[in-house]
PDB file of C-alpha atoms in Angstrom:
ATOM      1  CA  MET A1239      17.087   7.572   3.988  1.00 81.00           C
ATOM      2  CA  ASP A1240      18.803   8.592   0.752  1.00 85.00           C
ATOM      3  CA  LYS A1241      21.514   5.968   1.298  1.00 87.00           C
ATOM      4  CA  LEU A1242      18.878   3.271   1.912  1.00 86.00           C
ATOM      5  CA  VAL A1243      16.941   4.180  -1.229  1.00 88.00           C
ATOM      6  CA  ASP A1244      20.157   4.293  -3.293  1.00 88.00           C
ATOM      7  CA  MET A1245      21.140   0.875  -1.949  1.00 87.00           C
ATOM      8  CA  MET A1246      17.742  -0.600  -2.912  1.00 90.00           C
ATOM      9  CA  VAL A1247      17.675   0.999  -6.385  1.00 88.00           C
ATOM     10  CA  ASN A1248      21.221  -0.187  -7.166  1.00 87.00           C
ATOM     11  CA  PHE A1249      20.878  -3.680  -5.696  1.00 87.00           C
ATOM     12  CA  GLN A1250      22.457  -6.167  -8.105  1.00 85.00           C
ATOM     13  CA  GLY A1251      20.023  -8.642  -9.586  1.00 86.00           C
ATOM     14  CA  LEU A1252      16.806  -6.653  -9.065  1.00 85.00           C
ATOM     15  CA  ASN A1253      15.582  -7.788 -12.477  1.00 84.00           C
ATOM     16  CA  THR A1254      15.778 -11.460 -11.414  1.00 88.00           C
ATOM     17  CA  TYR A1255      12.831 -11.090  -9.036  1.00 89.00           C
ATOM     18  CA  SER A1256       9.151 -11.205  -9.982  1.00 89.00           C
ATOM     19  CA  CYS A1257       8.129  -8.473  -7.525  1.00 91.00           C
ATOM     20  CA  PHE A1258       9.672  -5.700  -5.398  1.00 92.00           C
ATOM     21  CA  VAL A1259       8.179  -4.858  -1.979  1.00 93.00           C
ATOM     22  CA  ALA A1260       9.360  -2.062   0.323  1.00 93.00           C
ATOM     23  CA  VAL A1261       7.806  -1.413   3.744  1.00 94.00           C
ATOM     24  CA  PHE A1262       8.272   1.858   5.617  1.00 93.00           C
ATOM     25  CA  LEU A1263       7.083   2.216   9.215  1.00 92.00           C
ATOM     26  CA  SER A1264       7.601   5.710  10.572  1.00 92.00           C
ATOM     27  CA  HIS A1265       5.985   8.834  11.876  1.00 93.00           C
ATOM     28  CA  GLY A1266       4.943  11.172   9.124  1.00 91.00           C
ATOM     29  CA  GLU A1267       3.081  14.289   8.108  1.00 87.00           C
ATOM     30  CA  ASN A1268       2.341  16.228   4.914  1.00 84.00           C
ATOM     31  CA  GLU A1269       3.320  13.350   2.615  1.00 89.00           C
ATOM     32  CA  CYS A1270       6.736  13.009   4.286  1.00 91.00           C
ATOM     33  CA  LEU A1271       8.319  10.320   6.447  1.00 93.00           C
ATOM     34  CA  ASN A1272      10.164  11.368   9.599  1.00 92.00           C
ATOM     35  CA  CYS A1273      13.585   9.712   9.372  1.00 90.00           C
ATOM     36  CA  VAL A1274      15.845   8.576  12.198  1.00 88.00           C
ATOM     37  CA  ASP A1275      18.343  11.341  11.376  1.00 86.00           C
ATOM     38  CA  GLY A1276      15.682  13.954  12.176  1.00 87.00           C
ATOM     39  CA  GLN A1277      15.122  14.864   8.522  1.00 89.00           C
ATOM     40  CA  ASP A1278      11.871  14.478   6.602  1.00 92.00           C
ATOM     41  CA  LYS A1279      11.801  12.605   3.292  1.00 93.00           C
ATOM     42  CA  LYS A1280       9.014  13.121   0.764  1.00 94.00           C
ATOM     43  CA  ILE A1281       7.236   9.848  -0.014  1.00 93.00           C
ATOM     44  CA  ASP A1282       7.070  10.837  -3.686  1.00 92.00           C
ATOM     45  CA  ASP A1283      10.875  11.226  -3.776  1.00 94.00           C
ATOM     46  CA  ILE A1284      11.282   7.677  -2.473  1.00 93.00           C
ATOM     47  CA  ILE A1285       8.822   6.219  -4.973  1.00 92.00           C
ATOM     48  CA  ASN A1286      10.204   8.270  -7.889  1.00 92.00           C
ATOM     49  CA  ALA A1287      13.607   6.672  -7.343  1.00 93.00           C
ATOM     50  CA  PHE A1288      12.072   3.351  -8.477  1.00 92.00           C
ATOM     51  CA  LYS A1289      10.330   4.614 -11.629  1.00 92.00           C
ATOM     52  CA  GLY A1290      11.427   3.081 -14.900  1.00 87.00           C
ATOM     53  CA  ASP A1291      13.612   5.983 -15.984  1.00 89.00           C
ATOM     54  CA  ASN A1292      15.498   5.934 -12.646  1.00 91.00           C
ATOM     55  CA  CYS A1293      15.554   2.183 -11.973  1.00 91.00           C
ATOM     56  CA  PRO A1294      15.372   0.338 -15.318  1.00 90.00           C
ATOM     57  CA  ALA A1295      16.080  -3.010 -13.624  1.00 90.00           C
ATOM     58  CA  LEU A1296      12.501  -2.946 -12.279  1.00 91.00           C
ATOM     59  CA  ASN A1297      10.774  -2.073 -15.565  1.00 90.00           C
ATOM     60  CA  GLY A1298       7.789  -4.367 -16.012  1.00 88.00           C
ATOM     61  CA  ILE A1299       8.146  -5.731 -12.467  1.00 90.00           C
ATOM     62  CA  PRO A1300       5.429  -4.905  -9.913  1.00 92.00           C
ATOM     63  CA  LYS A1301       6.611  -2.584  -7.159  1.00 94.00           C
ATOM     64  CA  TRP A1302       4.555  -2.547  -3.922  1.00 95.00           C
ATOM     65  CA  PHE A1303       5.235   0.149  -1.333  1.00 95.00           C
ATOM     66  CA  ILE A1304       3.595  -0.235   2.078  1.00 95.00           C
ATOM     67  CA  ILE A1305       3.726   2.963   4.095  1.00 94.00           C
ATOM     68  CA  GLN A1306       2.678   3.033   7.747  1.00 93.00           C
ATOM     69  CA  ALA A1307       2.789   6.702   8.748  1.00 91.00           C
ATOM     70  CA  CYS A1308       0.459   9.592   9.457  1.00 86.00           C
ATOM     71  CA  ARG A1309      -0.243  11.798   6.457  1.00 87.00           C
ATOM     72  CA  GLY A1310      -1.500  14.814   8.395  1.00 82.00           C
ATOM     73  CA  LYS A1311      -3.089  15.905  11.651  1.00 84.00           C
ATOM     74  CA  ASP A1312      -6.788  15.579  10.815  1.00 83.00           C
ATOM     75  CA  PHE A1313      -8.947  12.874  12.356  1.00 81.00           C
ATOM     76  CA  ASN A1314     -11.331  10.803  10.271  1.00 73.00           C
ATOM     77  CA  TYR A1315     -14.641  10.822  12.188  1.00 72.00           C
ATOM     78  CA  GLU A1316     -17.225   8.154  11.553  1.00 64.00           C
ATOM     79  CA  VAL A1317     -20.351   8.761   9.478  1.00 66.00           C
ATOM     80  CA  SER A1318     -23.441   6.622   8.896  1.00 62.00           C
ATOM     81  CA  ILE A1319     -24.268   4.772   5.686  1.00 54.00           C
ATOM     82  CA  GLN A1320     -27.712   3.725   4.465  1.00 56.00           C
ATOM     83  CA  HIS A1321     -26.829   0.827   2.179  1.00 51.00           C
ATOM     84  CA  ASP A1322     -23.940  -0.920   0.452  1.00 47.00           C
ATOM     85  CA  ALA A1323     -22.716   0.531  -2.813  1.00 39.00           C
ATOM     86  CA  PRO A1324     -22.614  -1.836  -5.791  1.00 44.00           C
ATOM     87  CA  GLY A1325     -19.199  -3.300  -6.608  1.00 41.00           C
ATOM     88  CA  ASP A1326     -17.141  -2.267  -9.593  1.00 35.00           C
ATOM     89  CA  GLU A1327     -16.684  -4.756 -12.369  1.00 41.00           C
ATOM     90  CA  GLY A1328     -13.127  -5.004 -13.720  1.00 42.00           C
ATOM     91  CA  HIS A1329     -12.328  -5.094 -17.417  1.00 37.00           C
ATOM     92  CA  ASP A1330      -9.306  -6.874 -18.850  1.00 44.00           C
ATOM     93  CA  VAL A1331      -7.422  -5.297 -21.721  1.00 46.00           C
ATOM     94  CA  GLU A1332      -5.943  -7.845 -24.097  1.00 52.00           C
ATOM     95  CA  ARG A1333      -2.894  -7.250 -26.305  1.00 48.00           C
ATOM     96  CA  GLN A1334      -3.924  -6.809 -29.911  1.00 56.00           C
ATOM     97  CA  SER A1335      -0.664  -7.880 -31.569  1.00 58.00           C
ATOM     98  CA  ASP A1336       2.775  -9.353 -30.992  1.00 62.00           C
ATOM     99  CA  LYS A1337       4.486  -5.971 -31.441  1.00 61.00           C
ATOM    100  CA  PRO A1338       6.754  -4.880 -28.584  1.00 64.00           C
ATOM    101  CA  ILE A1339       5.014  -2.648 -26.119  1.00 67.00           C
ATOM    102  CA  SER A1340       6.244   0.215 -24.010  1.00 76.00           C
ATOM    103  CA  ILE A1341       4.847   1.283 -20.672  1.00 80.00           C
ATOM    104  CA  PRO A1342       4.896   4.538 -18.727  1.00 85.00           C
ATOM    105  CA  ALA A1343       7.804   5.010 -16.291  1.00 85.00           C
ATOM    106  CA  CYS A1344       5.308   5.036 -13.427  1.00 86.00           C
ATOM    107  CA  ALA A1345       3.686   1.723 -14.468  1.00 88.00           C
ATOM    108  CA  ASP A1346       3.493  -1.323 -12.223  1.00 91.00           C
ATOM    109  CA  PHE A1347       3.412   0.470  -8.880  1.00 93.00           C
ATOM    110  CA  TYR A1348       1.046  -0.352  -6.049  1.00 96.00           C
ATOM    111  CA  ILE A1349       1.293   1.986  -3.061  1.00 96.00           C
ATOM    112  CA  SER A1350      -0.495   1.178   0.189  1.00 97.00           C
ATOM    113  CA  TYR A1351      -0.868   3.964   2.724  1.00 96.00           C
ATOM    114  CA  ALA A1352      -2.059   3.375   6.290  1.00 95.00           C
ATOM    115  CA  THR A1353      -4.414   6.338   5.973  1.00 94.00           C
ATOM    116  CA  ALA A1354      -5.870   8.804   3.485  1.00 92.00           C
ATOM    117  CA  PRO A1355      -4.026  12.069   2.702  1.00 91.00           C
ATOM    118  CA  GLY A1356      -4.126  14.585   5.533  1.00 89.00           C
ATOM    119  CA  TYR A1357      -5.248  12.132   8.206  1.00 89.00           C
ATOM    120  CA  TYR A1358      -3.847  10.601  11.339  1.00 89.00           C
ATOM    121  CA  SER A1359      -2.896   6.914  11.493  1.00 93.00           C
ATOM    122  CA  PHE A1360      -3.692   5.075  14.720  1.00 92.00           C
ATOM    123  CA  ARG A1361      -1.780   2.478  16.670  1.00 90.00           C
ATOM    124  CA  ASN A1362      -2.374   0.532  19.845  1.00 89.00           C
ATOM    125  CA  ILE A1363       0.442   1.012  22.347  1.00 88.00           C
ATOM    126  CA  ASN A1364       0.598  -2.742  23.041  1.00 92.00           C
ATOM    127  CA  GLU A1365      -0.382  -4.224  19.667  1.00 91.00           C
ATOM    128  CA  GLY A1366       1.013  -1.662  17.212  1.00 91.00           C
ATOM    129  CA  SER A1367      -0.416  -0.163  14.051  1.00 94.00           C
ATOM    130  CA  TRP A1368      -4.038  -0.952  13.148  1.00 95.00           C
ATOM    131  CA  PHE A1369      -3.114  -1.038   9.466  1.00 96.00           C
ATOM    132  CA  ILE A1370      -0.041  -3.267   9.789  1.00 96.00           C
ATOM    133  CA  ASN A1371      -1.855  -5.684  12.127  1.00 96.00           C
ATOM    134  CA  ASP A1372      -4.798  -6.080   9.749  1.00 96.00           C
ATOM    135  CA  LEU A1373      -2.447  -6.289   6.747  1.00 97.00           C
ATOM    136  CA  CYS A1374      -0.522  -9.150   8.381  1.00 96.00           C
ATOM    137  CA  LYS A1375      -3.738 -11.015   9.243  1.00 97.00           C
ATOM    138  CA  VAL A1376      -5.097 -10.688   5.702  1.00 97.00           C
ATOM    139  CA  LEU A1377      -1.778 -11.694   4.095  1.00 96.00           C
ATOM    140  CA  LYS A1378      -1.564 -14.748   6.329  1.00 96.00           C
ATOM    141  CA  GLU A1379      -5.074 -15.885   5.437  1.00 96.00           C
ATOM    142  CA  TYR A1380      -5.427 -14.884   1.772  1.00 96.00           C
ATOM    143  CA  SER A1381      -1.999 -14.408   0.129  1.00 95.00           C
ATOM    144  CA  HIS A1382      -2.046 -17.933  -1.291  1.00 93.00           C
ATOM    145  CA  LYS A1383      -5.301 -17.361  -3.189  1.00 94.00           C
ATOM    146  CA  GLU A1384      -6.058 -13.643  -3.779  1.00 96.00           C
ATOM    147  CA  ASP A1385      -4.352 -10.781  -5.588  1.00 96.00           C
ATOM    148  CA  VAL A1386      -2.946  -7.781  -3.705  1.00 97.00           C
ATOM    149  CA  ASN A1387      -5.754  -5.400  -4.680  1.00 96.00           C
ATOM    150  CA  THR A1388      -8.439  -7.783  -3.402  1.00 97.00           C
ATOM    151  CA  MET A1389      -6.523  -8.353  -0.174  1.00 97.00           C
ATOM    152  CA  MET A1390      -6.035  -4.627   0.383  1.00 97.00           C
ATOM    153  CA  THR A1391      -9.785  -4.098  -0.012  1.00 97.00           C
ATOM    154  CA  ARG A1392     -10.181  -6.593   2.861  1.00 97.00           C
ATOM    155  CA  VAL A1393      -7.638  -4.597   4.900  1.00 97.00           C
ATOM    156  CA  ASN A1394      -9.565  -1.395   4.151  1.00 96.00           C
ATOM    157  CA  ARG A1395     -12.790  -2.947   5.390  1.00 96.00           C
ATOM    158  CA  ASN A1396     -11.176  -4.408   8.525  1.00 95.00           C
ATOM    159  CA  VAL A1397      -9.505  -1.134   9.520  1.00 95.00           C
ATOM    160  CA  ALA A1398     -12.454   1.100   8.589  1.00 92.00           C
ATOM    161  CA  LEU A1399     -15.199  -0.970  10.191  1.00 91.00           C
ATOM    162  CA  GLY A1400     -13.408  -2.969  12.848  1.00 88.00           C
ATOM    163  CA  ARG A1401     -11.563  -0.279  14.769  1.00 85.00           C
ATOM    164  CA  VAL A1402     -12.618   2.974  16.414  1.00 86.00           C
ATOM    165  CA  VAL A1403     -11.291   5.461  18.966  1.00 87.00           C
ATOM    166  CA  ALA A1404     -13.767   7.324  21.165  1.00 86.00           C
ATOM    167  CA  SER A1405     -13.048  10.960  21.986  1.00 83.00           C
ATOM    168  CA  GLU A1406     -14.982  13.871  23.438  1.00 83.00           C
ATOM    169  CA  PHE A1407     -15.570  15.070  19.853  1.00 80.00           C
ATOM    170  CA  GLY A1408     -16.930  11.797  18.475  1.00 83.00           C
ATOM    171  CA  TYR A1409     -15.692   8.491  17.205  1.00 88.00           C
ATOM    172  CA  ARG A1410     -12.502   8.505  15.151  1.00 90.00           C
ATOM    173  CA  ARG A1411     -11.771   5.974  12.473  1.00 92.00           C
ATOM    174  CA  GLN A1412      -9.033   5.292   9.954  1.00 94.00           C
ATOM    175  CA  MET A1413      -9.276   4.640   6.212  1.00 95.00           C
ATOM    176  CA  PRO A1414      -6.305   3.085   4.406  1.00 96.00           C
ATOM    177  CA  CYS A1415      -5.655   4.375   0.915  1.00 95.00           C
ATOM    178  CA  HIS A1416      -4.047   2.695  -2.098  1.00 96.00           C
ATOM    179  CA  VAL A1417      -2.737   3.879  -5.439  1.00 95.00           C
ATOM    180  CA  ASN A1418      -2.935   1.187  -8.104  1.00 96.00           C
ATOM    181  CA  MET A1419      -0.838   1.608 -11.245  1.00 92.00           C
ATOM    182  CA  LEU A1420      -0.390  -2.113 -11.911  1.00 93.00           C
ATOM    183  CA  THR A1421      -0.785  -3.377 -15.455  1.00 89.00           C
ATOM    184  CA  SER A1422      -1.867  -6.829 -14.286  1.00 91.00           C
ATOM    185  CA  ALA A1423      -3.040  -8.522 -11.117  1.00 93.00           C
ATOM    186  CA  LEU A1424      -0.284  -9.014  -8.529  1.00 95.00           C
ATOM    187  CA  TYR A1425      -0.207 -12.340  -6.698  1.00 94.00           C
ATOM    188  CA  LEU A1426       2.319 -13.008  -3.962  1.00 91.00           C
ATOM    189  CA  CYS A1427       2.528 -16.722  -4.692  1.00 84.00           C
ATOM    190  CA  ASN A1428       1.755 -19.044  -7.560  1.00 65.00           C
ATOM    191  CA  VAL A1429      -2.004 -19.434  -7.126  1.00 54.00           C
ATOM    192  CA  ARG A1430      -2.178 -22.529  -9.319  1.00 50.00           C
ATOM    193  CA  GLN A1431       0.417 -24.356  -7.207  1.00 49.00           C
ATOM    194  CA  SER A1432      -1.250 -23.387  -3.923  1.00 45.00           C
ATOM    195  CA  GLN A1433      -4.603 -24.771  -5.125  1.00 47.00           C
ATOM    196  CA  ILE A1434      -3.169 -28.208  -5.990  1.00 40.00           C
TER     197      ILE A1434
END
């Protein structure tokens, strides 16, 4: 895994792209990925390799990590809700001057996890990962018109409400989890061109 990460970080021409996306599909536990060589690699170590002080070529460029792996052994059982919670309203922050700006080394990351910390991630033996399947469906339908955060909220809803595993202890569900450190909305295509 270290060689793969080094190869990605040192790839010539990284700064010529408008976005960096890395997808990891593996078994995992305790915030680590199980690698093919039998070793575990901390997810934070992988992501830290791409921070601005370690990979300056990606400074100011959105970095999206999609991680399909268990994050523990707990099961997420279903609970009942009484009503929908009101939505959050976003607030844009405008630049106040033309002075150069600096950003934190951990800026412009978006990390999508198949499940919340400590929980199991489900897959269908024939169809594969719940999370990856719903992610692919949402990307296919909405990537030409919605930003990543909006699309991942759709994935959350599809996985959380659309899939369930029955067991002798109750119904088990899965809740994807995302860490958003973007400084602007991330679109995967030019929305203006796709609407013409």
